[in-house]
């Protein structure tokens, strides 16, 4: 049984920072891509950032130069450092990972963590 568990969300004032973590556990051979998504009330889920196993990253334009995605392959954990937060960053943040078990890759989602930025 593979699980992704996010942590690190919370309430922060505009201009503040938060660091989200996404820990994968269970029968994992390796993790390919990892990504962070967010969904604000009444809006579609959007991709925020992604990182390959080798460390190549990409970001949504709305978070470039403010958010940094990283990962620790030895710990099967991904991170999202969020700086200079804005009220429009308020959303539930979800972690997604392509997890390899045997010959197959499966897409897993975490349960989400709430990030609220007050003005």
PDB file of C-alpha atoms in Angstrom, residues 49-94:
ATOM      1  CA  UNK A  49       5.336  23.021 -10.010  1.00  0.00           C
ATOM      2  CA  UNK A  50       6.967  19.772 -11.058  1.00  0.00           C
ATOM      3  CA  UNK A  51      10.298  18.041 -10.644  1.00  0.00           C
ATOM      4  CA  UNK A  52      11.811  15.020 -12.363  1.00  0.00           C
ATOM      5  CA  UNK A  53      13.824  12.336 -10.610  1.00  0.00           C
ATOM      6  CA  UNK A  54      16.953  13.995 -11.951  1.00  0.00           C
ATOM      7  CA  UNK A  55      15.994  17.352 -10.512  1.00  0.00           C
ATOM      8  CA  UNK A  56      14.703  19.266 -13.536  1.00  0.00           C
ATOM      9  CA  UNK A  57      11.994  21.683 -12.470  1.00  0.00           C
ATOM     10  CA  UNK A  58       9.192  23.707 -13.995  1.00  0.00           C
ATOM     11  CA  UNK A  59       6.739  26.202 -12.565  1.00  0.00           C
ATOM     12  CA  UNK A  60       3.475  27.904 -13.331  1.00  0.00           C
ATOM     13  CA  UNK A  61       4.049  31.519 -14.328  1.00  0.00           C
ATOM     14  CA  UNK A  62       2.040  32.681 -11.317  1.00  0.00           C
ATOM     15  CA  UNK A  63       4.568  31.215  -8.853  1.00  0.00           C
ATOM     16  CA  UNK A  64       7.875  31.581 -10.680  1.00  0.00           C
ATOM     17  CA  UNK A  65      10.561  33.262  -8.594  1.00  0.00           C
ATOM     18  CA  UNK A  66       8.463  32.776  -5.430  1.00  0.00           C
ATOM     19  CA  UNK A  67       8.086  29.006  -5.097  1.00  0.00           C
ATOM     20  CA  UNK A  68      10.816  26.367  -5.188  1.00  0.00           C
ATOM     21  CA  UNK A  69      10.196  22.658  -5.640  1.00  0.00           C
ATOM     22  CA  UNK A  70      12.766  20.128  -4.461  1.00  0.00           C
ATOM     23  CA  UNK A  71      13.003  16.483  -3.471  1.00  0.00           C
ATOM     24  CA  UNK A  72      15.056  14.076  -1.399  1.00  0.00           C
ATOM     25  CA  UNK A  73      15.119  10.777  -3.281  1.00  0.00           C
ATOM     26  CA  UNK A  74      16.650   8.931  -0.336  1.00  0.00           C
ATOM     27  CA  UNK A  75      13.682   9.927   1.832  1.00  0.00           C
ATOM     28  CA  UNK A  76      11.022   9.590  -0.903  1.00  0.00           C
ATOM     29  CA  UNK A  77       9.951  13.108   0.003  1.00  0.00           C
ATOM     30  CA  UNK A  78       9.182  16.200  -2.005  1.00  0.00           C
ATOM     31  CA  UNK A  79       9.008  19.796  -0.874  1.00  0.00           C
ATOM     32  CA  UNK A  80       7.495  23.077  -1.969  1.00  0.00           C
ATOM     33  CA  UNK A  81       9.046  26.195  -0.475  1.00  0.00           C
ATOM     34  CA  UNK A  82       6.623  29.072  -0.880  1.00  0.00           C
ATOM     35  CA  UNK A  83       7.877  32.609  -0.327  1.00  0.00           C
ATOM     36  CA  UNK A  84       6.291  36.021  -0.787  1.00  0.00           C
ATOM     37  CA  UNK A  85       2.867  34.471  -0.454  1.00  0.00           C
ATOM     38  CA  UNK A  86      -0.146  36.325  -1.779  1.00  0.00           C
ATOM     39  CA  UNK A  87      -3.839  36.012  -0.909  1.00  0.00           C
ATOM     40  CA  UNK A  88      -4.412  34.497  -4.353  1.00  0.00           C
ATOM     41  CA  UNK A  89      -2.170  31.583  -3.363  1.00  0.00           C
ATOM     42  CA  UNK A  90      -4.898  30.475  -0.958  1.00  0.00           C
ATOM     43  CA  UNK A  91      -5.936  26.956  -1.936  1.00  0.00           C
ATOM     44  CA  UNK A  92      -5.755  23.303  -1.031  1.00  0.00           C
ATOM     45  CA  UNK A  93      -2.363  22.055  -2.199  1.00  0.00           C
ATOM     46  CA  UNK A  94      -1.998  18.495  -3.452  1.00  0.00           C
TER      47      UNK A  94
END
